[in-house]
Amino acid sequence: MTGARKNRTGARAGSAIDQAEHQLKALKALRTAYQVTSRALSDEIDRARNDLDRIGDLGARLRWLDERHSLVRSALVGGPAYADYLCGDCTDLPQVRSLAETAAKLARRGADVPTTLNMLNYIDHELGWAQGAP
């Protein structure tokens, strides 16, 4: 017999493990992206000292990032079942991971925070999570 082993349902053995691995890698990349982007946004808030409207806008975005970061952190601590619940609707976790890594790189360079936030918002939609960034 050649090819991958199949389990009782006909699915390739190990596919659940592969999926769990993709979920873990995507969530770790997202955690990093949220952390780095939060720092970049905090720096933006510091620079906008006298512009109260800008501070309010950036603060709302920072709050959104913090909520998402908490969600991802809980999934990483909660284990595979929780990660599967959060990532269950996403069909392309490697793309999510790649986008999260790109967002983190942009944020590290301090480049274009709005673009970084848009990328994270897109990831939000890919994962099927409710309510996007402000």
PDB file of C-alpha atoms in Angstrom:
ATOM      1  CA  MET A   1       0.000   0.000   0.000  1.00  0.00           C
ATOM      2  CA  THR A   2       1.393   3.385  -0.953  1.00  0.00           C
ATOM      3  CA  GLY A   3       0.454   6.907   0.100  1.00  0.00           C
ATOM      4  CA  ALA A   4      -0.638   8.303   3.422  1.00  0.00           C
ATOM      5  CA  ARG A   5      -2.501   6.200   5.926  1.00  0.00           C
ATOM      6  CA  LYS A   6      -6.149   6.984   6.364  1.00  0.00           C
ATOM      7  CA  ASN A   7      -8.192   6.841   9.528  1.00  0.00           C
ATOM      8  CA  ARG A   8     -11.741   5.491   9.871  1.00  0.00           C
ATOM      9  CA  THR A   9     -13.332   8.581   8.349  1.00  0.00           C
ATOM     10  CA  GLY A  10     -11.042   8.436   5.320  1.00  0.00           C
ATOM     11  CA  ALA A  11      -9.072  11.510   6.315  1.00  0.00           C
ATOM     12  CA  ARG A  12      -5.319  11.382   6.022  1.00  0.00           C
ATOM     13  CA  ALA A  13      -3.753  10.332   9.317  1.00  0.00           C
ATOM     14  CA  GLY A  14      -1.872  13.231  10.787  1.00  0.00           C
ATOM     15  CA  SER A  15      -4.013  15.898   9.130  1.00  0.00           C
ATOM     16  CA  ALA A  16      -5.413  16.888  12.523  1.00  0.00           C
ATOM     17  CA  ILE A  17      -1.852  17.180  13.785  1.00  0.00           C
ATOM     18  CA  ASP A  18      -0.899  19.245  10.730  1.00  0.00           C
ATOM     19  CA  GLN A  19      -3.901  21.508  11.317  1.00  0.00           C
ATOM     20  CA  ALA A  20      -3.007  21.922  14.998  1.00  0.00           C
ATOM     21  CA  GLU A  21       0.560  22.810  14.006  1.00  0.00           C
ATOM     22  CA  HIS A  22      -0.665  25.443  11.543  1.00  0.00           C
ATOM     23  CA  GLN A  23      -2.986  26.855  14.196  1.00  0.00           C
ATOM     24  CA  LEU A  24      -0.199  27.080  16.750  1.00  0.00           C
ATOM     25  CA  LYS A  25       2.219  28.755  14.327  1.00  0.00           C
ATOM     26  CA  ALA A  26      -0.427  31.224  13.133  1.00  0.00           C
ATOM     27  CA  LEU A  27      -1.447  32.103  16.696  1.00  0.00           C
ATOM     28  CA  LYS A  28       2.162  32.593  17.789  1.00  0.00           C
ATOM     29  CA  ALA A  29       2.805  34.872  14.806  1.00  0.00           C
ATOM     30  CA  LEU A  30      -0.365  36.805  15.647  1.00  0.00           C
ATOM     31  CA  ARG A  31       0.668  37.150  19.281  1.00  0.00           C
ATOM     32  CA  THR A  32       3.962  38.660  18.186  1.00  0.00           C
ATOM     33  CA  ALA A  33       2.270  40.957  15.664  1.00  0.00           C
ATOM     34  CA  TYR A  34      -0.158  42.243  18.300  1.00  0.00           C
ATOM     35  CA  GLN A  35       2.672  42.848  20.789  1.00  0.00           C
ATOM     36  CA  VAL A  36       4.904  44.690  18.339  1.00  0.00           C
ATOM     37  CA  THR A  37       2.051  46.724  16.868  1.00  0.00           C
ATOM     38  CA  SER A  38       0.887  47.705  20.357  1.00  0.00           C
ATOM     39  CA  ARG A  39       4.354  49.078  21.098  1.00  0.00           C
ATOM     40  CA  ALA A  40       4.389  51.003  17.814  1.00  0.00           C
ATOM     41  CA  LEU A  41       0.945  52.408  18.572  1.00  0.00           C
ATOM     42  CA  SER A  42       2.040  53.414  22.072  1.00  0.00           C
ATOM     43  CA  ASP A  43       4.943  55.293  20.502  1.00  0.00           C
ATOM     44  CA  GLU A  44       2.482  57.034  18.162  1.00  0.00           C
ATOM     45  CA  ILE A  45       0.389  58.045  21.181  1.00  0.00           C
ATOM     46  CA  ASP A  46       3.486  59.497  22.861  1.00  0.00           C
ATOM     47  CA  ARG A  47       4.243  61.557  19.744  1.00  0.00           C
ATOM     48  CA  ALA A  48       0.651  62.883  19.564  1.00  0.00           C
ATOM     49  CA  ARG A  49       0.850  64.485  23.030  1.00  0.00           C
ATOM     50  CA  ASN A  50      -1.223  67.593  22.312  1.00  0.00           C
ATOM     51  CA  ASP A  51      -3.626  66.179  19.718  1.00  0.00           C
ATOM     52  CA  LEU A  52      -6.459  64.807  21.864  1.00  0.00           C
ATOM     53  CA  ASP A  53      -8.512  63.577  18.895  1.00  0.00           C
ATOM     54  CA  ARG A  54      -5.534  61.605  17.577  1.00  0.00           C
ATOM     55  CA  ILE A  55      -4.803  60.196  21.029  1.00  0.00           C
ATOM     56  CA  GLY A  56      -8.434  59.069  21.344  1.00  0.00           C
ATOM     57  CA  ASP A  57      -8.352  57.377  17.945  1.00  0.00           C
ATOM     58  CA  LEU A  58      -5.053  55.653  18.651  1.00  0.00           C
ATOM     59  CA  GLY A  59      -6.265  54.634  22.113  1.00  0.00           C
ATOM     60  CA  ALA A  60      -9.307  52.887  20.603  1.00  0.00           C
ATOM     61  CA  ARG A  61      -7.045  50.997  18.226  1.00  0.00           C
ATOM     62  CA  LEU A  62      -4.721  50.074  21.078  1.00  0.00           C
ATOM     63  CA  ARG A  63      -7.678  48.739  23.053  1.00  0.00           C
ATOM     64  CA  TRP A  64      -8.708  46.584  20.055  1.00  0.00           C
ATOM     65  CA  LEU A  65      -5.147  45.239  19.765  1.00  0.00           C
ATOM     66  CA  ASP A  66      -5.080  44.459  23.479  1.00  0.00           C
ATOM     67  CA  GLU A  67      -8.366  42.539  23.250  1.00  0.00           C
ATOM     68  CA  ARG A  68      -7.109  40.490  20.310  1.00  0.00           C
ATOM     69  CA  HIS A  69      -3.772  39.878  22.006  1.00  0.00           C
ATOM     70  CA  SER A  70      -5.597  38.578  25.098  1.00  0.00           C
ATOM     71  CA  LEU A  71      -7.737  36.308  22.922  1.00  0.00           C
ATOM     72  CA  VAL A  72      -4.705  34.819  21.181  1.00  0.00           C
ATOM     73  CA  ARG A  73      -2.759  34.485  24.426  1.00  0.00           C
ATOM     74  CA  SER A  74      -5.717  32.612  25.972  1.00  0.00           C
ATOM     75  CA  ALA A  75      -5.835  30.269  22.975  1.00  0.00           C
ATOM     76  CA  LEU A  76      -2.138  29.492  23.285  1.00  0.00           C
ATOM     77  CA  VAL A  77      -2.525  28.764  26.994  1.00  0.00           C
ATOM     78  CA  GLY A  78      -5.893  27.024  26.599  1.00  0.00           C
ATOM     79  CA  GLY A  79      -4.574  24.332  24.317  1.00  0.00           C
ATOM     80  CA  PRO A  80      -5.550  22.705  21.040  1.00  0.00           C
ATOM     81  CA  ALA A  81      -9.315  22.632  21.579  1.00  0.00           C
ATOM     82  CA  TYR A  82      -9.493  26.384  22.192  1.00  0.00           C
ATOM     83  CA  ALA A  83      -7.105  27.097  19.320  1.00  0.00           C
ATOM     84  CA  ASP A  84      -9.257  24.921  17.066  1.00  0.00           C
ATOM     85  CA  TYR A  85     -12.338  26.841  18.157  1.00  0.00           C
ATOM     86  CA  LEU A  86     -10.704  30.187  17.333  1.00  0.00           C
ATOM     87  CA  CYS A  87      -9.168  29.087  14.049  1.00  0.00           C
ATOM     88  CA  GLY A  88     -11.895  26.678  12.956  1.00  0.00           C
ATOM     89  CA  ASP A  89     -13.355  28.835  10.172  1.00  0.00           C
ATOM     90  CA  CYS A  90     -10.030  29.732   8.594  1.00  0.00           C
ATOM     91  CA  THR A  91      -9.079  27.758   5.509  1.00  0.00           C
ATOM     92  CA  ASP A  92      -5.589  29.182   4.966  1.00  0.00           C
ATOM     93  CA  LEU A  93      -3.655  29.317   8.234  1.00  0.00           C
ATOM     94  CA  PRO A  94      -0.228  29.503   6.522  1.00  0.00           C
ATOM     95  CA  GLN A  95      -1.406  32.736   4.850  1.00  0.00           C
ATOM     96  CA  VAL A  96      -2.583  34.076   8.224  1.00  0.00           C
ATOM     97  CA  ARG A  97       0.826  33.288   9.681  1.00  0.00           C
ATOM     98  CA  SER A  98       2.621  34.971   6.783  1.00  0.00           C
ATOM     99  CA  LEU A  99       0.463  38.094   7.036  1.00  0.00           C
ATOM    100  CA  ALA A 100       0.988  38.263  10.810  1.00  0.00           C
ATOM    101  CA  GLU A 101       4.759  37.973  10.349  1.00  0.00           C
ATOM    102  CA  THR A 102       4.666  40.753   7.739  1.00  0.00           C
ATOM    103  CA  ALA A 103       2.582  42.958  10.033  1.00  0.00           C
ATOM    104  CA  ALA A 104       5.102  42.432  12.839  1.00  0.00           C
ATOM    105  CA  LYS A 105       7.973  43.376  10.518  1.00  0.00           C
ATOM    106  CA  LEU A 106       6.213  46.576   9.458  1.00  0.00           C
ATOM    107  CA  ALA A 107       5.471  47.487  13.068  1.00  0.00           C
ATOM    108  CA  ARG A 108       9.061  46.816  14.153  1.00  0.00           C
ATOM    109  CA  ARG A 109      10.312  49.244  11.533  1.00  0.00           C
ATOM    110  CA  GLY A 110       7.777  51.788  12.721  1.00  0.00           C
ATOM    111  CA  ALA A 111       6.509  51.856   9.175  1.00  0.00           C
ATOM    112  CA  ASP A 112       2.944  52.771   8.374  1.00  0.00           C
ATOM    113  CA  VAL A 113       0.974  51.737  11.464  1.00  0.00           C
ATOM    114  CA  PRO A 114      -2.381  52.098   9.634  1.00  0.00           C
ATOM    115  CA  THR A 115      -1.277  49.510   7.048  1.00  0.00           C
ATOM    116  CA  THR A 116      -0.225  47.179   9.852  1.00  0.00           C
ATOM    117  CA  LEU A 117      -3.606  47.606  11.528  1.00  0.00           C
ATOM    118  CA  ASN A 118      -5.373  46.933   8.225  1.00  0.00           C
ATOM    119  CA  MET A 119      -3.419  43.702   7.833  1.00  0.00           C
ATOM    120  CA  LEU A 120      -4.381  42.606  11.339  1.00  0.00           C
ATOM    121  CA  ASN A 121      -7.994  43.532  10.646  1.00  0.00           C
ATOM    122  CA  TYR A 122      -7.897  41.420   7.466  1.00  0.00           C
ATOM    123  CA  ILE A 123      -6.549  38.495   9.490  1.00  0.00           C
ATOM    124  CA  ASP A 124      -9.446  39.029  11.895  1.00  0.00           C
ATOM    125  CA  HIS A 125     -11.881  38.537   9.024  1.00  0.00           C
ATOM    126  CA  GLU A 126      -9.992  35.523   7.668  1.00  0.00           C
ATOM    127  CA  LEU A 127     -10.299  33.870  11.071  1.00  0.00           C
ATOM    128  CA  GLY A 128     -14.006  34.638  11.172  1.00  0.00           C
ATOM    129  CA  TRP A 129     -13.754  36.771  14.307  1.00  0.00           C
ATOM    130  CA  ALA A 130     -16.398  39.385  14.924  1.00  0.00           C
ATOM    131  CA  GLN A 131     -15.983  43.149  14.795  1.00  0.00           C
ATOM    132  CA  GLY A 132     -12.978  44.653  13.082  1.00  0.00           C
ATOM    133  CA  ALA A 133     -10.540  47.309  14.154  1.00  0.00           C
ATOM    134  CA  PRO A 134     -11.897  50.769  14.907  1.00  0.00           C
TER     135      PRO A 134
END
